[in-house]
Amino acid sequence: MKKNILYILSILIIPAIVITGCKKKEKDDDHNHSDLTGTNAMRMEFTHKVGAQLLALTTGNYTNANGDQYTVSRFRYYLSNFRFRKTDGTYYTVPSDVNTDFGYFLIDEDNAASKNISIPNIPAGDYDAVEFLIGIDSLRNTSGAQTGTLDPANGMFWSWNSGYIFMMFEGNSPQSTAASNALIFHAGGFKEPSNNIKKVTLTFNGSKAMVRNNISPEIHFIVDVSEIFSNPNTINFATLNTAHMPMACMPIAENYADMIRVDHVHND
Amino acid sequence: MNRLIKSLGWLLIPAVFSACSVDPDLSPAPLPEEKIEFVIPQGFPQPVYNFTGNPLTTDGFKLGRKLFHDPLLSRDNSTSCESCHQQFASFAHLDHPVSHGIDNQFGTRNSPSLFNLIWHPSFMWDGGINHIEVQPIAPITNPIEMDESLGNVINKLRNHPQYPALFKKAFGSDSITTQLMLRAFAQFMGMMNSYRSKYDKYIRGEAELTLQENSGLNIFRAKCESCHKEPLFSDFSFRNNGLDDVFPSDSGRAHITSLPEDIGKFKVPSLRNVSVSRPYMHDGRLQTLSQCIDHYRFHVKPSPTLDPLLVNGITLSESEKQDLLQFLNTLTDYEFINDPRFKPN
């Protein structure tokens, strides 16, 4: 009985697959012709979590890998220098122009709009991975007064030691020995030996972001704040609770290098 | 001869009067020195900052000048850049060992004289600031200097009766941003250049040095030049010049790099205009140039990061010291410290 059903089904389905498959291929070829000349935006959404929980500023209570409890009052970071990998292995590099902030993003938990970003003019094609920096490249750290997301008035710039703060985490922990039990991690630094720019490469877990004239894919990222305090360095808030110089931030930066992961991709 | 001068003087006095009796209702014709253009002084190297991306204009310069002199940039509208950078002191703070900022607070370092900034690869005694355009952010936001946020400064400028029009004139847009404010600053500060001292005129063949000054120049070249390199009179490196043997309160360059080999190192200051910009050293501890020279002769303290060139101090006889002091006076650029273009408008 089962066999019969399978047999019938296969008779029905195989030609259907082949036919629609062929049709699809024709359709794709048609599309490719126009698609490859088109562009669309790549949209990216960032969801901030602490382990499995959603990040809640000031109200959320969390525990780090060392067993220290903490709350979060501020969480911001810069992303820049995006490159998208096509399935053929070539890359599309998002251009930059030193006169604008195009391609430089300041993501801020306290600013919902900042967690949805969009990069226009991505050539049509199938993409399977993304590369970017957590931080700001050395050129923009040494190019003088900038604007938009790179405006020093955004509070992510060190006035006394020129350069951007790449990741700003502020909060409290009863284990912190700093004044008011504060946790203050302002991580930046673009020069060796304390270069805290972290290059991140993430595949889309086998999915594709299919940029078409009429498709602007959206990549959903999860940013896990708990990663700032673990892997490879387990942070003990009794001994490391404030860091706002490039070298002092290195353990934190080594940790935040893997705080971002791709959750899923939409093509709609 | 004296009589001739006297009679010429009498002839000139009416000219002075007529110059003063301009009808105040008529806007005065721009003075010729208001025309702002940058030319690399003869014998100077290419500057680090050459106004690429921030084209120098007279209106941009004048806007920068107004900002430089405006206490509006401080939290309580009390303190301007000029408060600690006075033109007559070559834009240092005369007789203030350390900067004297808002609420009568004192900083930890001697506010440096300002000139030839576009040749500097970095700023501040510790070199922490890497670009002339971002330099003003530090004193504006420092709690013991001007203690104001950039956001507030921009809001004050936007709501000011004059600034929006001045930004429009300078940059073609009355939308005031941090970037444009900082670019205006850079245009003004980038034009604060000193290259008309007696020394410069001597180098250009336009003036003679006295025998003593000339001897001082030779001594300078033999004993001081390796750090205070002509024509800018600094090599802009960071060195420990032996003022101390421990550095508990100010580690200098190490504050920026966190490297033990940089502890106690500070940026070599230019010696131009040094006679008019006392006191001396990063913390203003020395009051006279004589004391500075004697520091190198007698008081250099050893420490692990002491500059190798100073391990044995600098040997100078008393008469060599006097000649050197005479030479240092030739580095005063009176045209610079009196230049009307740098005065508040």
XYZ file of C-alpha atoms in Angstrom:
613
model
C 0.000 0.000 0.000
C 2.706 2.358 1.072
C 4.799 1.333 -1.874
C 1.923 2.008 -4.227
C 1.384 5.446 -2.876
C 5.078 6.205 -3.154
C 5.056 4.914 -6.711
C 2.104 7.056 -7.688
C 3.518 10.022 -5.921
C 6.862 9.641 -7.627
C 5.218 9.411 -11.025
C 3.366 12.599 -10.293
C 6.186 14.434 -8.587
C 9.257 13.622 -10.640
C 7.998 15.161 -13.880
C 6.643 18.049 -11.872
C 10.055 18.666 -10.356
C 11.812 18.294 -13.651
C 9.345 20.475 -15.477
C 9.137 23.166 -12.851
C 12.874 22.862 -12.357
C 13.420 23.533 -16.044
C 10.918 26.288 -16.023
C 12.559 27.771 -12.983
C 15.906 27.593 -14.692
C 14.533 29.406 -17.711
C 12.944 31.901 -15.418
C 16.197 32.322 -13.526
C 18.097 32.840 -16.736
C 15.604 35.474 -17.755
C 15.899 37.024 -14.338
C 19.647 36.790 -14.211
C 19.848 38.759 -17.365
C 18.100 41.701 -15.785
C 19.039 40.924 -12.158
C 22.742 41.124 -12.699
C 22.425 44.638 -13.922
C 20.253 45.670 -10.996
C 20.956 46.487 -7.404
C 19.090 46.516 -4.160
C 19.712 47.140 -0.501
C 21.056 44.568 1.906
C 19.185 45.005 5.137
C 20.544 43.866 8.473
C 18.816 43.577 11.791
C 20.644 43.205 15.088
C 18.978 41.638 18.107
C 20.824 42.118 21.349
C 20.738 39.218 23.753
C 22.510 38.101 26.885
C 22.810 34.379 26.446
C 19.257 33.235 25.726
C 17.540 36.350 27.130
C 16.801 39.557 25.277
C 18.931 42.431 26.512
C 16.948 44.824 28.696
C 18.856 47.962 29.655
C 19.045 48.596 33.420
C 16.222 46.154 34.293
C 17.751 42.888 33.129
C 19.880 40.938 35.596
C 22.521 38.713 34.090
C 25.350 36.487 35.214
C 28.672 36.240 33.425
C 30.755 33.147 32.827
C 32.657 33.859 36.033
C 29.413 33.798 38.023
C 29.362 37.583 38.547
C 25.988 39.305 38.336
C 25.548 42.418 36.242
C 23.161 44.868 34.682
C 23.670 46.814 31.476
C 23.004 50.536 31.125
C 24.660 51.220 27.800
C 25.676 49.043 24.875
C 26.913 50.494 21.616
C 29.349 49.446 18.941
C 30.572 50.411 15.506
C 30.396 48.166 12.450
C 32.168 49.081 9.232
C 33.992 47.849 6.136
C 31.305 45.439 4.966
C 32.033 42.901 2.230
C 29.500 40.396 0.970
C 30.613 37.067 -0.495
C 28.833 35.731 -3.522
C 28.280 32.023 -3.955
C 30.941 32.058 -6.688
C 33.489 33.124 -4.077
C 33.879 36.718 -5.289
C 33.210 39.622 -2.969
C 31.264 42.820 -3.231
C 33.014 45.446 -1.104
C 30.859 48.305 0.126
C 32.621 51.458 -1.027
C 33.597 54.224 1.333
C 34.224 57.901 0.856
C 36.164 59.816 3.471
C 33.764 62.759 3.113
C 30.722 60.779 4.252
C 29.853 58.165 6.833
C 28.473 55.793 4.188
C 29.036 52.216 5.325
C 29.819 53.140 8.959
C 27.194 52.146 11.477
C 26.809 52.946 15.142
C 24.517 50.345 16.674
C 23.057 51.395 19.987
C 20.758 49.302 22.170
C 19.123 52.534 23.288
C 18.242 53.541 19.726
C 15.902 51.029 18.094
C 16.375 52.525 14.628
C 20.115 51.967 14.818
C 19.568 48.206 15.101
C 18.101 48.044 11.614
C 20.615 49.062 9.015
C 20.572 48.982 5.276
C 23.327 49.203 2.723
C 22.026 50.286 -0.689
C 23.379 49.534 -4.161
C 24.368 45.919 -3.586
C 24.632 44.265 -7.017
C 22.070 41.580 -7.709
C 23.381 38.136 -6.938
C 23.390 35.328 -4.421
C 25.409 35.970 -1.305
C 26.366 33.398 1.272
C 28.596 35.234 3.740
C 29.406 38.648 5.131
C 32.586 40.172 6.430
C 32.870 43.355 8.497
C 34.840 45.050 11.208
C 33.716 45.563 14.753
C 35.330 48.975 15.009
C 36.607 51.632 12.672
C 39.518 51.157 10.293
C 42.780 52.908 10.967
C 42.316 55.423 8.114
C 39.117 56.831 9.601
C 40.740 56.972 13.010
C 43.370 59.314 11.619
C 41.364 61.399 9.132
C 40.393 64.345 11.325
C 36.914 65.716 11.838
C 34.143 63.473 10.512
C 30.423 63.535 10.326
C 27.222 61.489 10.700
C 27.736 58.275 12.637
C 31.417 59.229 12.882
C 30.720 62.636 14.445
C 32.813 62.804 17.631
C 29.760 64.381 19.298
C 28.212 60.889 19.337
C 30.385 60.214 22.360
C 32.251 57.335 20.751
C 35.524 59.221 20.269
C 38.451 59.561 22.647
C 39.359 63.231 22.822
C 42.657 62.630 24.644
C 43.899 59.680 22.604
C 42.444 60.246 19.147
C 40.395 57.400 17.871
C 36.956 55.896 18.029
C 35.578 53.829 20.857
C 34.587 50.675 19.007
C 32.490 49.097 21.710
C 31.006 50.820 24.735
C 29.589 48.723 27.534
C 28.462 50.319 30.774
C 26.636 48.712 33.634
C 26.913 47.655 37.228
C 27.923 44.575 39.121
C 27.904 43.926 42.855
C 31.237 42.197 42.261
C 32.777 45.343 40.733
C 35.256 47.074 43.010
C 34.971 50.340 41.075
C 33.125 53.376 42.462
C 29.337 52.735 42.573
C 30.036 49.122 41.537
C 30.329 50.376 37.999
C 31.334 48.421 34.944
C 32.833 50.682 32.290
C 34.392 49.162 29.216
C 35.233 51.629 26.462
C 37.153 49.597 23.942
C 39.048 51.159 21.079
C 42.574 51.325 19.751
C 43.651 50.824 16.168
C 47.425 50.660 16.481
C 49.650 47.723 17.238
C 50.341 46.363 19.752
C 46.857 47.177 21.019
C 44.770 46.978 17.887
C 41.225 46.203 18.964
C 39.628 46.291 15.492
C 38.094 42.855 15.039
C 37.347 41.425 11.626
C 34.308 39.197 11.618
C 33.443 36.663 8.907
C 30.054 34.984 9.121
C 28.456 32.585 6.680
C 24.704 32.510 6.324
C 24.602 28.938 7.622
C 23.956 27.555 4.142
C 21.277 30.136 3.329
C 21.608 32.653 0.592
C 20.814 36.323 0.546
C 19.414 36.762 -2.951
C 19.649 40.381 -4.002
C 17.347 41.098 -6.930
C 15.716 44.134 -8.431
C 12.671 43.272 -6.383
C 14.321 41.501 -3.431
C 16.126 43.309 -0.668
C 17.272 40.518 1.638
C 17.458 40.907 5.357
C 20.111 39.256 7.475
C 19.183 38.771 11.089
C 22.071 38.863 13.509
C 22.122 38.025 17.161
C 24.603 39.953 19.253
C 25.308 38.206 22.517
C 26.501 40.620 25.196
C 27.590 37.743 27.434
C 30.332 36.999 24.906
C 32.059 40.252 25.912
C 32.934 38.611 29.197
C 33.940 35.160 28.051
C 35.795 33.266 25.392
C 38.710 33.408 25.320
C 39.006 35.556 28.459
C 36.704 34.878 31.394
C 36.233 38.309 32.948
C 36.153 38.581 36.710
C 34.459 41.862 37.594
C 36.334 42.067 40.868
C 39.593 42.428 38.967
C 38.510 43.931 35.628
C 35.634 46.384 35.856
C 36.843 49.462 33.991
C 38.938 49.696 30.867
C 39.153 52.756 28.692
C 42.573 52.613 27.142
C 43.536 50.550 24.103
C 45.827 48.140 25.884
C 43.588 47.693 28.906
C 40.686 46.812 26.589
C 42.437 44.012 24.763
C 40.904 41.112 26.738
C 37.450 42.604 26.177
C 38.102 43.083 22.460
C 39.358 39.528 22.071
C 36.047 38.491 23.573
C 33.748 40.721 21.516
C 35.286 39.456 18.284
C 32.730 36.628 18.352
C 29.747 38.332 19.967
C 27.850 38.513 16.652
C 26.315 35.556 14.837
C 23.937 35.149 11.912
C 20.554 33.791 12.949
C 18.734 33.623 9.630
C 18.254 35.342 6.296
C 15.010 36.509 4.684
C 14.607 37.022 0.966
C 11.532 39.148 0.610
C 69.404 113.175 10.609
C 67.455 113.385 13.860
C 65.754 116.475 12.592
C 64.820 114.731 9.402
C 63.203 111.907 11.361
C 61.392 114.422 13.517
C 60.009 116.295 10.567
C 59.012 113.040 8.909
C 57.253 112.144 12.133
C 55.284 115.365 12.012
C 54.337 114.622 8.461
C 53.187 111.109 9.370
C 51.038 112.022 12.324
C 48.202 113.446 10.221
C 48.340 110.232 8.222
C 47.693 108.304 11.431
C 44.796 110.549 12.250
C 43.259 110.198 8.862
C 43.617 106.440 9.125
C 41.662 106.541 12.354
C 38.953 108.871 11.164
C 37.186 106.276 9.038
C 33.438 106.824 9.149
C 32.230 104.099 11.512
C 29.070 103.635 9.457
C 31.010 102.561 6.428
C 32.215 99.006 6.645
C 35.977 99.337 6.444
C 37.678 98.028 3.344
C 39.290 94.686 4.218
C 42.852 95.164 5.349
C 45.361 93.614 2.987
C 46.510 91.228 5.737
C 42.981 89.803 5.961
C 43.592 87.981 2.709
C 44.422 84.508 3.895
C 46.546 82.196 1.849
C 49.010 79.520 2.768
C 52.493 79.450 1.313
C 55.134 77.096 2.660
C 57.779 79.354 4.201
C 61.107 79.210 2.452
C 63.220 76.364 3.776
C 60.319 74.682 5.587
C 59.363 71.085 4.787
C 55.992 70.054 3.389
C 53.405 70.300 6.168
C 51.640 67.233 7.530
C 48.301 69.033 7.101
C 47.896 70.947 3.880
C 44.188 71.828 3.952
C 43.299 69.018 1.550
C 39.636 68.309 2.127
C 39.322 71.569 4.044
C 40.087 74.285 1.495
C 41.457 77.365 3.208
C 39.373 80.491 2.777
C 39.484 83.887 4.414
C 35.964 83.341 5.761
C 36.867 79.913 7.139
C 39.934 81.373 8.819
C 37.924 84.232 10.323
C 35.289 81.833 11.618
C 38.031 79.754 13.230
C 39.471 82.886 14.767
C 36.110 83.854 16.242
C 35.659 80.353 17.677
C 39.168 80.410 19.126
C 38.425 83.580 21.054
C 34.860 82.696 22.056
C 34.162 81.606 25.674
C 30.805 80.290 24.448
C 32.648 77.048 23.818
C 32.983 76.419 27.558
C 30.276 75.067 29.860
C 29.631 78.372 31.643
C 30.720 80.667 28.806
C 33.753 81.717 30.853
C 36.750 80.181 29.130
C 37.940 80.385 25.547
C 40.888 78.760 23.846
C 42.610 82.101 24.119
C 42.253 82.016 27.922
C 45.218 79.646 28.002
C 46.728 80.477 24.613
C 47.593 84.173 24.524
C 49.032 85.650 21.376
C 51.621 87.814 23.131
C 52.991 84.632 24.719
C 53.093 82.868 21.373
C 49.738 81.375 22.317
C 51.013 79.849 25.548
C 49.718 80.830 28.991
C 52.301 83.228 30.329
C 53.445 82.576 33.888
C 51.003 79.710 34.367
C 52.911 76.517 35.119
C 49.839 74.434 34.327
C 46.686 75.318 32.474
C 44.132 77.293 34.448
C 40.657 76.296 33.346
C 37.003 76.518 34.224
C 35.898 76.963 37.891
C 39.433 78.061 38.748
C 40.693 74.523 38.296
C 44.260 73.701 37.376
C 45.320 71.045 34.931
C 48.435 68.942 35.165
C 50.358 70.269 32.198
C 51.780 73.534 30.918
C 49.606 74.818 28.103
C 51.907 74.813 25.091
C 52.585 77.685 22.752
C 50.807 77.280 19.406
C 52.357 77.853 16.003
C 53.418 75.839 12.968
C 50.876 73.230 14.019
C 50.381 71.907 10.510
C 53.873 70.462 10.669
C 53.137 68.479 13.823
C 52.481 64.770 13.345
C 50.748 64.680 16.744
C 49.541 67.053 19.437
C 49.726 67.429 23.214
C 52.732 66.717 25.408
C 51.962 63.012 25.116
C 51.137 63.042 21.404
C 47.732 61.541 22.107
C 45.992 63.561 19.422
C 46.660 62.500 15.884
C 45.130 65.218 13.711
C 44.869 69.000 13.905
C 41.129 68.864 13.219
C 40.320 66.799 16.288
C 42.664 68.658 18.634
C 40.093 71.237 19.868
C 37.815 68.453 21.148
C 40.233 67.746 23.991
C 40.281 71.159 25.725
C 36.594 71.793 24.982
C 35.465 68.564 26.650
C 38.117 68.310 29.367
C 36.355 68.795 32.751
C 39.152 71.002 34.060
C 39.565 73.082 30.920
C 36.318 74.104 29.187
C 34.088 71.215 30.360
C 31.516 71.407 27.592
C 30.083 68.646 25.412
C 30.407 68.901 21.663
C 26.647 68.553 21.366
C 26.084 71.589 23.589
C 28.674 73.622 21.715
C 26.962 72.876 18.428
C 23.556 73.793 19.884
C 24.899 77.088 21.208
C 26.396 77.890 17.825
C 23.181 76.992 16.010
C 21.163 79.290 18.258
C 23.641 82.150 18.116
C 22.702 85.389 16.320
C 25.880 85.411 14.198
C 27.341 81.938 13.777
C 24.845 80.420 11.312
C 25.577 83.228 8.832
C 29.316 82.913 9.425
C 29.211 79.166 8.776
C 27.232 79.813 5.627
C 29.825 82.322 4.473
C 32.689 79.976 5.247
C 31.277 76.658 4.085
C 28.266 77.509 1.965
C 25.920 75.896 4.456
C 24.351 77.265 7.594
C 23.862 73.780 8.977
C 26.440 73.812 11.735
C 28.139 70.490 12.429
C 31.050 69.358 14.562
C 32.977 68.677 11.396
C 32.586 72.199 10.038
C 33.398 73.761 13.387
C 36.562 71.686 13.631
C 37.511 72.510 10.057
C 37.157 76.228 10.778
C 39.422 75.758 13.784
C 41.952 73.962 11.618
C 41.938 76.801 9.103
C 42.721 79.338 11.810
C 45.201 77.224 13.753
C 46.803 76.029 10.548
C 47.606 79.609 9.596
C 49.171 80.472 12.960
C 52.613 80.069 11.524
C 55.872 81.480 12.796
C 58.603 82.006 10.204
C 59.565 85.668 10.499
C 61.948 85.675 13.462
C 65.402 87.200 13.292
C 66.735 83.654 12.912
C 64.493 83.102 9.857
C 65.625 86.383 8.342
C 69.225 85.387 8.951
C 68.652 82.037 7.232
C 67.042 83.816 4.290
C 69.928 86.244 4.077
C 67.790 89.188 5.145
C 69.422 89.856 8.521
C 72.732 89.433 10.311
C 73.241 87.731 13.655
C 75.516 89.379 16.206
C 78.765 87.601 16.989
C 77.276 86.280 20.212
C 74.064 85.106 18.521
C 76.095 83.452 15.827
C 78.232 81.687 18.394
C 74.995 80.628 20.123
C 73.704 79.178 16.849
C 76.863 77.127 16.469
C 76.550 75.858 20.034
C 72.889 75.116 19.420
C 73.725 73.091 16.335
C 76.380 71.134 18.213
C 74.456 70.464 21.428
C 70.685 70.936 21.002
C 69.845 70.331 17.365
C 69.528 66.548 17.627
C 66.140 67.006 19.316
C 65.248 70.623 18.508
C 65.689 70.217 14.781
C 65.699 73.254 12.481
C 63.741 74.867 10.999
C 60.804 73.794 13.220
C 63.077 73.433 16.266
C 61.614 70.074 17.216
C 61.854 66.596 15.775
C 58.431 65.919 17.362
C 59.731 62.776 19.024
C 58.959 61.765 22.606
C 61.859 61.829 25.016
C 62.573 61.661 28.706
C 64.774 64.683 29.353
C 65.681 63.746 32.901
C 63.471 66.087 34.871
C 62.497 63.222 37.183
C 63.513 59.680 37.924
C 60.023 58.427 38.776
C 56.755 59.423 37.137
C 53.934 58.590 39.512
C 51.518 61.340 38.508
C 52.181 61.776 34.800
C 53.687 58.990 32.757
C 53.703 61.120 29.605
C 53.736 59.206 26.353
C 53.054 55.969 28.224
C 49.625 57.349 29.113
C 48.825 56.926 25.423
C 50.760 53.789 24.506
C 50.705 51.915 27.849
C 54.269 50.862 26.968
C 56.851 50.816 29.778
C 59.518 52.142 27.409
C 57.474 55.351 27.016
C 57.214 56.199 30.711
C 58.387 59.736 31.421
C 58.646 60.713 27.764
C 57.109 63.938 26.512
C 56.996 65.542 23.108
C 60.031 67.670 22.287
C 58.685 71.245 22.195
C 59.707 73.689 19.511
C 62.035 76.419 20.717
C 60.574 79.081 18.470
C 59.263 81.992 20.530
C 60.639 80.287 23.612
C 61.766 83.587 25.170
C 58.181 84.863 25.345
C 56.370 81.686 26.377
C 57.562 80.925 29.899
C 57.288 78.872 32.028
C 58.931 75.766 30.636
C 58.708 71.974 30.569
C 55.553 69.846 30.409
C 54.563 70.835 33.936
C 55.858 74.394 33.772
C 58.296 73.816 36.607
C 61.101 75.986 35.220
C 60.647 79.741 35.062
C 63.558 80.908 32.944
C 65.564 79.741 29.970
C 68.651 79.984 32.123
C 67.112 77.372 34.437
C 66.306 75.188 31.440
C 69.867 75.246 30.181
C 71.163 74.593 33.687
C 68.825 71.622 33.941
C 70.641 70.023 31.022
C 74.044 71.087 32.382
C 73.650 69.967 35.988
C 70.361 68.351 36.944
C 69.511 65.543 34.513
C 68.223 62.617 36.564
C 68.887 59.062 35.431
C 66.020 56.628 34.924
C 65.435 53.607 32.686
C 63.863 55.688 29.924
C 66.228 58.688 30.068
C 67.148 59.797 26.580
C 70.532 58.281 25.683
C 71.708 61.675 24.406
C 71.302 63.107 27.893
C 72.984 60.433 29.973
C 75.883 62.780 30.668
C 73.822 65.957 30.482
C 74.952 68.742 28.159
C 78.341 70.304 28.772
C 78.333 74.068 28.331
C 80.588 76.744 29.770
C 79.023 79.825 31.314
C 79.920 81.925 28.279
C 78.520 79.280 25.916
C 75.319 79.356 27.927
C 75.117 83.136 27.535
C 75.674 82.855 23.779
C 73.011 80.176 23.544
C 70.542 82.390 25.395
C 71.274 85.190 22.957
C 70.635 82.845 20.073
C 67.343 81.611 21.568
C 66.164 85.236 21.622
C 66.552 85.366 17.843
C 63.788 82.743 17.626
C 61.194 85.234 18.837
C 58.901 86.101 15.948
C 57.545 89.533 16.823
C 55.573 89.731 13.601
C 53.826 86.502 14.637
C 53.001 87.529 18.196
C 51.728 90.895 16.976
C 50.064 89.721 13.769
C 46.671 91.484 13.643
C 45.168 88.557 11.718
C 45.270 86.442 14.888
C 43.630 88.979 17.164
C 39.971 88.681 18.175
C 37.584 90.274 15.717
